[in-house]
Amino acid sequence: FPRARLLHELTTLLAHANGRNVILTGPSGVGRRSLVQGLAFTVVEGRGPRGIDKIIEVSEAAWLDNPALAMQVGLRQAEGGALFLPNVQRFFGRQETQAMAQASRDLQKALVEGTAVVIGTTSEAALGERIRPATAVMERVRTLAVPPATADECVGILRVLDAQLERDYGLVIRDEALTTAQQLAARYIGGEPLPAAAVHVLHRACASLSAVGAAGSSAPRVIDPEAVMQAVSALTGVPVSKLGADERARYAQIDEALRGRVLGQDDAVRALARAVKSARVGLKDPKRPIGSFLFLGPSGVGKTELAKALAEFLFGNEEALVAIDMSEYQKDDTINRLIGAPPGYVGYEGGGQLTERILKSPYAVVVFDEVEKAHPRILDILLQVMEEGRLTDGQGRVANFAETVLILTSNLGAQFLNDGALEPSQSADLAMVDVRGFFRPEFLNRLDEIVMFRPLSPDVLRRVLDLMIGKEAKLALARGITLEVTPAARAWLLAQNTEPHMGARPLRRILQRNVREKLADFLLAQETPP
């Protein structure tokens, strides 16, 4: 059994002379049921705990039909063995039906009187909220925390399931596909721990290939690493090309890819590219984020644009960006919005704006915009994320930030960086005086780099306008319109910018007013063929 240590611990707890009931705690998907199935195998083989010769589980259909009768029958059939109750918390606390209330009373009576051995599963949050208040029961129950499977344990579990999957789908699964499923599930499948995430991936890969076979395709019915990558791509939306085992050439060109979108900020691009390339080849602390950066500079110079460009490079889509506006987190109590409310508070089930997103998609670019506006307690949270690479939400779930890039943006010192009368080194020094005066030393020491964004020169603004016009032309082409902007018109558009110190943002408004709105009026005024 791949998790021999946990199985031994469970067997030991069940061998106690008193208080033999055990509740397995942990989030759904960590393998609590698999652990009980492993125990059942040892019982069948005569190697189980003393006095337990069978494991009984009541079907969910029976619980739905008549929970009171199902509990009575389950307890009676489990005599001389153990009754397995997944989601045991449902039998505690206030019950909505008379039958469920009776089932709850029968179970708790059996536990207190010691007439049954029960193995239950629940989450840490549900244990504390619903079961611990029943103190008489807790005196006769032992808990065993089941953590997510390690990489080796996960592959071992997949090997145990291998034969069953091959029978169910009529396929052959290569051993290297199991390793690929574990690796990609751990990195890309959020919201599910190992081994459940890897099992989910394998089922998707098998179902996809089975469906192709059913359609009469001549493709070989073998699950290999490529089939697993296709499944992960379908589940996450991450392009298959970005899941390949060898992306060295693409990552070697990350500087050029980012500079193609972010103009005039070569120092910032180089700093970000260095961290991503180092992480890609494994030269990073495996527990900490890929990189933690503080972007300093005035508005409109490319801080957010660089974050979007990185998200597009990593995921093929700039929408794969987690953007948190820190001006919304200026009060002490807003921390619950970020990580989720604790049990018993309003919004508990909803999760946190940050943790919920990372639990679902742990491979992400996270931008904390205008970080200097956040409450100091929020900064303490960020400090923990940068140092430990993990954050526990209000429900006790752990969000893993080891595969994220953290970008904090700030306007601190922007007045110096925007001062054309100062030398670049002088402006950077003065900006850093502001930064050091605001952030604590331990916070700044956790950053991989503080990146200065410079004001955009007239030449860079011209090239930015060209990029924006290209996007407008692409939008127009999708409507059957060919848009051409002459050099003279481009010069005129640039001349409308009376706020060059605001960076590229005024250019977007100028294009909106003078191109997009005028074009919309023209198209609405008459029937125009493509």
mmCIF file with all atom_site columns, N, CA and C in Angstrom, residues 147-192:
data_model
loop_
_atom_site.group_PDB
_atom_site.id
_atom_site.type_symbol
_atom_site.label_atom_id
_atom_site.label_alt_id
_atom_site.label_comp_id
_atom_site.label_asym_id
_atom_site.label_entity_id
_atom_site.label_seq_id
_atom_site.pdbx_PDB_ins_code
_atom_site.Cartn_x
_atom_site.Cartn_y
_atom_site.Cartn_z
_atom_site.occupancy
_atom_site.B_iso_or_equiv
_atom_site.pdbx_formal_charge
_atom_site.auth_seq_id
_atom_site.auth_comp_id
_atom_site.auth_asym_id
_atom_site.auth_atom_id
_atom_site.pdbx_PDB_model_num
ATOM 1   N N  . PRO A 1 147 ? -2.816  14.039 5.272   1.00 0.00 ? 147 PRO A N  1
ATOM 2   C CA . PRO A 1 147 ? -2.326  15.120 4.413   1.00 0.00 ? 147 PRO A CA 1
ATOM 3   C C  . PRO A 1 147 ? -2.413  14.718 2.944   1.00 0.00 ? 147 PRO A C  1
ATOM 4   N N  . PRO A 1 148 ? -2.278  15.686 2.025   1.00 0.00 ? 148 PRO A N  1
ATOM 5   C CA . PRO A 1 148 ? -2.194  15.318 0.607   1.00 0.00 ? 148 PRO A CA 1
ATOM 6   C C  . PRO A 1 148 ? -1.037  14.362 0.376   1.00 0.00 ? 148 PRO A C  1
ATOM 7   N N  . ALA A 1 149 ? -1.186  13.505 -0.618  1.00 0.00 ? 149 ALA A N  1
ATOM 8   C CA . ALA A 1 149 ? -0.141  12.525 -0.922  1.00 0.00 ? 149 ALA A CA 1
ATOM 9   C C  . ALA A 1 149 ? 1.111   13.233 -1.427  1.00 0.00 ? 149 ALA A C  1
ATOM 10  N N  . THR A 1 150 ? 2.271   12.694 -1.085  1.00 0.00 ? 150 THR A N  1
ATOM 11  C CA . THR A 1 150 ? 3.520   13.182 -1.669  1.00 0.00 ? 150 THR A CA 1
ATOM 12  C C  . THR A 1 150 ? 3.584   12.728 -3.122  1.00 0.00 ? 150 THR A C  1
ATOM 13  N N  . ALA A 1 151 ? 4.582   13.224 -3.843  1.00 0.00 ? 151 ALA A N  1
ATOM 14  C CA . ALA A 1 151 ? 4.718   12.845 -5.257  1.00 0.00 ? 151 ALA A CA 1
ATOM 15  C C  . ALA A 1 151 ? 4.866   11.335 -5.404  1.00 0.00 ? 151 ALA A C  1
ATOM 16  N N  . ASP A 1 152 ? 5.745   10.734 -4.604  1.00 0.00 ? 152 ASP A N  1
ATOM 17  C CA . ASP A 1 152 ? 5.965   9.279  -4.697  1.00 0.00 ? 152 ASP A CA 1
ATOM 18  C C  . ASP A 1 152 ? 4.724   8.500  -4.287  1.00 0.00 ? 152 ASP A C  1
ATOM 19  N N  . GLU A 1 153 ? 4.058   8.950  -3.218  1.00 0.00 ? 153 GLU A N  1
ATOM 20  C CA . GLU A 1 153 ? 2.829   8.268  -2.784  1.00 0.00 ? 153 GLU A CA 1
ATOM 21  C C  . GLU A 1 153 ? 1.761   8.345  -3.858  1.00 0.00 ? 153 GLU A C  1
ATOM 22  N N  . CYS A 1 154 ? 1.651   9.514  -4.495  1.00 0.00 ? 154 CYS A N  1
ATOM 23  C CA . CYS A 1 154 ? 0.630   9.705  -5.531  1.00 0.00 ? 154 CYS A CA 1
ATOM 24  C C  . CYS A 1 154 ? 0.861   8.748  -6.698  1.00 0.00 ? 154 CYS A C  1
ATOM 25  N N  . VAL A 1 155 ? 2.098   8.669  -7.173  1.00 0.00 ? 155 VAL A N  1
ATOM 26  C CA . VAL A 1 155 ? 2.398   7.751  -8.280  1.00 0.00 ? 155 VAL A CA 1
ATOM 27  C C  . VAL A 1 155 ? 2.110   6.314  -7.859  1.00 0.00 ? 155 VAL A C  1
ATOM 28  N N  . GLY A 1 156 ? 2.422   5.971  -6.617  1.00 0.00 ? 156 GLY A N  1
ATOM 29  C CA . GLY A 1 156 ? 2.134   4.632  -6.114  1.00 0.00 ? 156 GLY A CA 1
ATOM 30  C C  . GLY A 1 156 ? 0.639   4.346  -6.110  1.00 0.00 ? 156 GLY A C  1
ATOM 31  N N  . ILE A 1 157 ? -0.166  5.320  -5.695  1.00 0.00 ? 157 ILE A N  1
ATOM 32  C CA . ILE A 1 157 ? -1.625  5.159  -5.688  1.00 0.00 ? 157 ILE A CA 1
ATOM 33  C C  . ILE A 1 157 ? -2.136  4.991  -7.115  1.00 0.00 ? 157 ILE A C  1
ATOM 34  N N  . LEU A 1 158 ? -1.600  5.777  -8.050  1.00 0.00 ? 158 LEU A N  1
ATOM 35  C CA . LEU A 1 158 ? -2.010  5.654  -9.457  1.00 0.00 ? 158 LEU A CA 1
ATOM 36  C C  . LEU A 1 158 ? -1.672  4.260  -9.997  1.00 0.00 ? 158 LEU A C  1
ATOM 37  N N  . ARG A 1 159 ? -0.554  3.701  -9.560  1.00 0.00 ? 159 ARG A N  1
ATOM 38  C CA . ARG A 1 159 ? -0.191  2.345  -10.017 1.00 0.00 ? 159 ARG A CA 1
ATOM 39  C C  . ARG A 1 159 ? -1.190  1.314  -9.476  1.00 0.00 ? 159 ARG A C  1
ATOM 40  N N  . VAL A 1 160 ? -1.681  1.537  -8.246  1.00 0.00 ? 160 VAL A N  1
ATOM 41  C CA . VAL A 1 160 ? -2.694  0.638  -7.687  1.00 0.00 ? 160 VAL A CA 1
ATOM 42  C C  . VAL A 1 160 ? -3.983  0.712  -8.506  1.00 0.00 ? 160 VAL A C  1
ATOM 43  N N  . LEU A 1 161 ? -4.338  1.935  -8.944  1.00 0.00 ? 161 LEU A N  1
ATOM 44  C CA . LEU A 1 161 ? -5.572  2.138  -9.707  1.00 0.00 ? 161 LEU A CA 1
ATOM 45  C C  . LEU A 1 161 ? -5.421  1.790  -11.184 1.00 0.00 ? 161 LEU A C  1
ATOM 46  N N  . ASP A 1 162 ? -4.192  1.641  -11.629 1.00 0.00 ? 162 ASP A N  1
ATOM 47  C CA . ASP A 1 162 ? -3.881  1.453  -13.042 1.00 0.00 ? 162 ASP A CA 1
ATOM 48  C C  . ASP A 1 162 ? -4.715  0.342  -13.684 1.00 0.00 ? 162 ASP A C  1
ATOM 49  N N  . ALA A 1 163 ? -4.696  -0.839 -13.075 1.00 0.00 ? 163 ALA A N  1
ATOM 50  C CA . ALA A 1 163 ? -5.387  -1.995 -13.653 1.00 0.00 ? 163 ALA A CA 1
ATOM 51  C C  . ALA A 1 163 ? -6.888  -1.761 -13.761 1.00 0.00 ? 163 ALA A C  1
ATOM 52  N N  . GLN A 1 164 ? -7.476  -1.121 -12.736 1.00 0.00 ? 164 GLN A N  1
ATOM 53  C CA . GLN A 1 164 ? -8.909  -0.850 -12.752 1.00 0.00 ? 164 GLN A CA 1
ATOM 54  C C  . GLN A 1 164 ? -9.259  0.123  -13.878 1.00 0.00 ? 164 GLN A C  1
ATOM 55  N N  . LEU A 1 165 ? -8.455  1.176  -14.051 1.00 0.00 ? 165 LEU A N  1
ATOM 56  C CA . LEU A 1 165 ? -8.695  2.142  -15.120 1.00 0.00 ? 165 LEU A CA 1
ATOM 57  C C  . LEU A 1 165 ? -8.589  1.478  -16.493 1.00 0.00 ? 165 LEU A C  1
ATOM 58  N N  . GLU A 1 166 ? -7.581  0.621  -16.660 1.00 0.00 ? 166 GLU A N  1
ATOM 59  C CA . GLU A 1 166 ? -7.414  -0.067 -17.936 1.00 0.00 ? 166 GLU A CA 1
ATOM 60  C C  . GLU A 1 166 ? -8.625  -0.948 -18.248 1.00 0.00 ? 166 GLU A C  1
ATOM 61  N N  . ARG A 1 167 ? -9.167  -1.625 -17.206 1.00 0.00 ? 167 ARG A N  1
ATOM 62  C CA . ARG A 1 167 ? -10.363 -2.455 -17.407 1.00 0.00 ? 167 ARG A CA 1
ATOM 63  C C  . ARG A 1 167 ? -11.581 -1.601 -17.734 1.00 0.00 ? 167 ARG A C  1
ATOM 64  N N  . ASP A 1 168 ? -11.761 -0.516 -16.991 1.00 0.00 ? 168 ASP A N  1
ATOM 65  C CA . ASP A 1 168 ? -12.953 0.316  -17.169 1.00 0.00 ? 168 ASP A CA 1
ATOM 66  C C  . ASP A 1 168 ? -13.006 0.963  -18.553 1.00 0.00 ? 168 ASP A C  1
ATOM 67  N N  . TYR A 1 169 ? -11.849 1.387  -19.059 1.00 0.00 ? 169 TYR A N  1
ATOM 68  C CA . TYR A 1 169 ? -11.823 2.127  -20.323 1.00 0.00 ? 169 TYR A CA 1
ATOM 69  C C  . TYR A 1 169 ? -11.322 1.303  -21.512 1.00 0.00 ? 169 TYR A C  1
ATOM 70  N N  . GLY A 1 170 ? -10.814 0.098  -21.258 1.00 0.00 ? 170 GLY A N  1
ATOM 71  C CA . GLY A 1 170 ? -10.306 -0.716 -22.350 1.00 0.00 ? 170 GLY A CA 1
ATOM 72  C C  . GLY A 1 170 ? -9.070  -0.130 -22.997 1.00 0.00 ? 170 GLY A C  1
ATOM 73  N N  . LEU A 1 171 ? -8.192  0.453  -22.161 1.00 0.00 ? 171 LEU A N  1
ATOM 74  C CA . LEU A 1 171 ? -6.992  1.125  -22.653 1.00 0.00 ? 171 LEU A CA 1
ATOM 75  C C  . LEU A 1 171 ? -5.750  0.532  -21.996 1.00 0.00 ? 171 LEU A C  1
ATOM 76  N N  . VAL A 1 172 ? -4.594  0.932  -22.537 1.00 0.00 ? 172 VAL A N  1
ATOM 77  C CA . VAL A 1 172 ? -3.313  0.605  -21.912 1.00 0.00 ? 172 VAL A CA 1
ATOM 78  C C  . VAL A 1 172 ? -2.698  1.910  -21.411 1.00 0.00 ? 172 VAL A C  1
ATOM 79  N N  . ILE A 1 173 ? -2.287  1.947  -20.134 1.00 0.00 ? 173 ILE A N  1
ATOM 80  C CA . ILE A 1 173 ? -1.704  3.164  -19.545 1.00 0.00 ? 173 ILE A CA 1
ATOM 81  C C  . ILE A 1 173 ? -0.216  2.927  -19.325 1.00 0.00 ? 173 ILE A C  1
ATOM 82  N N  . ARG A 1 174 ? 0.594   3.738  -19.982 1.00 0.00 ? 174 ARG A N  1
ATOM 83  C CA . ARG A 1 174 ? 2.042   3.624  -19.799 1.00 0.00 ? 174 ARG A CA 1
ATOM 84  C C  . ARG A 1 174 ? 2.452   4.179  -18.440 1.00 0.00 ? 174 ARG A C  1
ATOM 85  N N  . ASP A 1 175 ? 3.498   3.585  -17.865 1.00 0.00 ? 175 ASP A N  1
ATOM 86  C CA . ASP A 1 175 ? 3.932   3.991  -16.530 1.00 0.00 ? 175 ASP A CA 1
ATOM 87  C C  . ASP A 1 175 ? 4.368   5.456  -16.500 1.00 0.00 ? 175 ASP A C  1
ATOM 88  N N  . GLU A 1 176 ? 5.007   5.927  -17.584 1.00 0.00 ? 176 GLU A N  1
ATOM 89  C CA . GLU A 1 176 ? 5.458   7.324  -17.593 1.00 0.00 ? 176 GLU A CA 1
ATOM 90  C C  . GLU A 1 176 ? 4.281   8.306  -17.607 1.00 0.00 ? 176 GLU A C  1
ATOM 91  N N  . ALA A 1 177 ? 3.110   7.829  -18.061 1.00 0.00 ? 177 ALA A N  1
ATOM 92  C CA . ALA A 1 177 ? 1.924   8.685  -18.041 1.00 0.00 ? 177 ALA A CA 1
ATOM 93  C C  . ALA A 1 177 ? 1.477   8.958  -16.606 1.00 0.00 ? 177 ALA A C  1
ATOM 94  N N  . LEU A 1 178 ? 1.706   7.996  -15.705 1.00 0.00 ? 178 LEU A N  1
ATOM 95  C CA . LEU A 1 178 ? 1.340   8.181  -14.308 1.00 0.00 ? 178 LEU A CA 1
ATOM 96  C C  . LEU A 1 178 ? 2.180   9.281  -13.666 1.00 0.00 ? 178 LEU A C  1
ATOM 97  N N  . THR A 1 179 ? 3.473   9.285  -13.960 1.00 0.00 ? 179 THR A N  1
ATOM 98  C CA . THR A 1 179 ? 4.363   10.318 -13.424 1.00 0.00 ? 179 THR A CA 1
ATOM 99  C C  . THR A 1 179 ? 3.977   11.685 -13.978 1.00 0.00 ? 179 THR A C  1
ATOM 100 N N  . THR A 1 180 ? 3.669   11.739 -15.283 1.00 0.00 ? 180 THR A N  1
ATOM 101 C CA . THR A 1 180 ? 3.255   13.002 -15.896 1.00 0.00 ? 180 THR A CA 1
ATOM 102 C C  . THR A 1 180 ? 1.966   13.512 -15.263 1.00 0.00 ? 180 THR A C  1
ATOM 103 N N  . ALA A 1 181 ? 1.019   12.596 -15.015 1.00 0.00 ? 181 ALA A N  1
ATOM 104 C CA . ALA A 1 181 ? -0.252  12.995 -14.394 1.00 0.00 ? 181 ALA A CA 1
ATOM 105 C C  . ALA A 1 181 ? -0.014  13.598 -13.019 1.00 0.00 ? 181 ALA A C  1
ATOM 106 N N  . GLN A 1 182 ? 0.867   12.975 -12.235 1.00 0.00 ? 182 GLN A N  1
ATOM 107 C CA . GLN A 1 182 ? 1.168   13.507 -10.895 1.00 0.00 ? 182 GLN A CA 1
ATOM 108 C C  . GLN A 1 182 ? 1.795   14.892 -10.991 1.00 0.00 ? 182 GLN A C  1
ATOM 109 N N  . GLN A 1 183 ? 2.805   15.034 -11.866 1.00 0.00 ? 183 GLN A N  1
ATOM 110 C CA . GLN A 1 183 ? 3.533   16.299 -11.966 1.00 0.00 ? 183 GLN A CA 1
ATOM 111 C C  . GLN A 1 183 ? 2.630   17.439 -12.437 1.00 0.00 ? 183 GLN A C  1
ATOM 112 N N  . LEU A 1 184 ? 1.844   17.193 -13.480 1.00 0.00 ? 184 LEU A N  1
ATOM 113 C CA . LEU A 1 184 ? 1.007   18.263 -14.028 1.00 0.00 ? 184 LEU A CA 1
ATOM 114 C C  . LEU A 1 184 ? -0.179  18.558 -13.114 1.00 0.00 ? 184 LEU A C  1
ATOM 115 N N  . ALA A 1 185 ? -0.714  17.533 -12.465 1.00 0.00 ? 185 ALA A N  1
ATOM 116 C CA . ALA A 1 185 ? -1.825  17.773 -11.538 1.00 0.00 ? 185 ALA A CA 1
ATOM 117 C C  . ALA A 1 185 ? -1.374  18.634 -10.362 1.00 0.00 ? 185 ALA A C  1
ATOM 118 N N  . ALA A 1 186 ? -0.188  18.334 -9.832  1.00 0.00 ? 186 ALA A N  1
ATOM 119 C CA . ALA A 1 186 ? 0.330   19.114 -8.702  1.00 0.00 ? 186 ALA A CA 1
ATOM 120 C C  . ALA A 1 186 ? 0.555   20.563 -9.096  1.00 0.00 ? 186 ALA A C  1
ATOM 121 N N  . ARG A 1 187 ? 0.917   20.787 -10.357 1.00 0.00 ? 187 ARG A N  1
ATOM 122 C CA . ARG A 1 187 ? 1.277   22.141 -10.773 1.00 0.00 ? 187 ARG A CA 1
ATOM 123 C C  . ARG A 1 187 ? 0.092   22.954 -11.276 1.00 0.00 ? 187 ARG A C  1
ATOM 124 N N  . TYR A 1 188 ? -0.859  22.290 -11.941 1.00 0.00 ? 188 TYR A N  1
ATOM 125 C CA . TYR A 1 188 ? -1.893  23.051 -12.638 1.00 0.00 ? 188 TYR A CA 1
ATOM 126 C C  . TYR A 1 188 ? -3.311  22.854 -12.116 1.00 0.00 ? 188 TYR A C  1
ATOM 127 N N  . ILE A 1 189 ? -3.601  21.738 -11.458 1.00 0.00 ? 189 ILE A N  1
ATOM 128 C CA . ILE A 1 189 ? -4.981  21.468 -11.048 1.00 0.00 ? 189 ILE A CA 1
ATOM 129 C C  . ILE A 1 189 ? -5.195  22.010 -9.643  1.00 0.00 ? 189 ILE A C  1
ATOM 130 N N  . GLY A 1 190 ? -5.830  23.155 -9.550  1.00 0.00 ? 190 GLY A N  1
ATOM 131 C CA . GLY A 1 190 ? -6.090  23.749 -8.252  1.00 0.00 ? 190 GLY A CA 1
ATOM 132 C C  . GLY A 1 190 ? -7.422  23.281 -7.694  1.00 0.00 ? 190 GLY A C  1
ATOM 133 N N  . GLY A 1 191 ? -7.624  23.479 -6.399  1.00 0.00 ? 191 GLY A N  1
ATOM 134 C CA . GLY A 1 191 ? -8.875  23.108 -5.768  1.00 0.00 ? 191 GLY A CA 1
ATOM 135 C C  . GLY A 1 191 ? -8.965  21.643 -5.392  1.00 0.00 ? 191 GLY A C  1
ATOM 136 N N  . GLU A 1 192 ? -8.048  20.818 -5.868  1.00 0.00 ? 192 GLU A N  1
ATOM 137 C CA . GLU A 1 192 ? -8.022  19.390 -5.531  1.00 0.00 ? 192 GLU A CA 1
ATOM 138 C C  . GLU A 1 192 ? -6.609  19.019 -5.112  1.00 0.00 ? 192 GLU A C  1
#
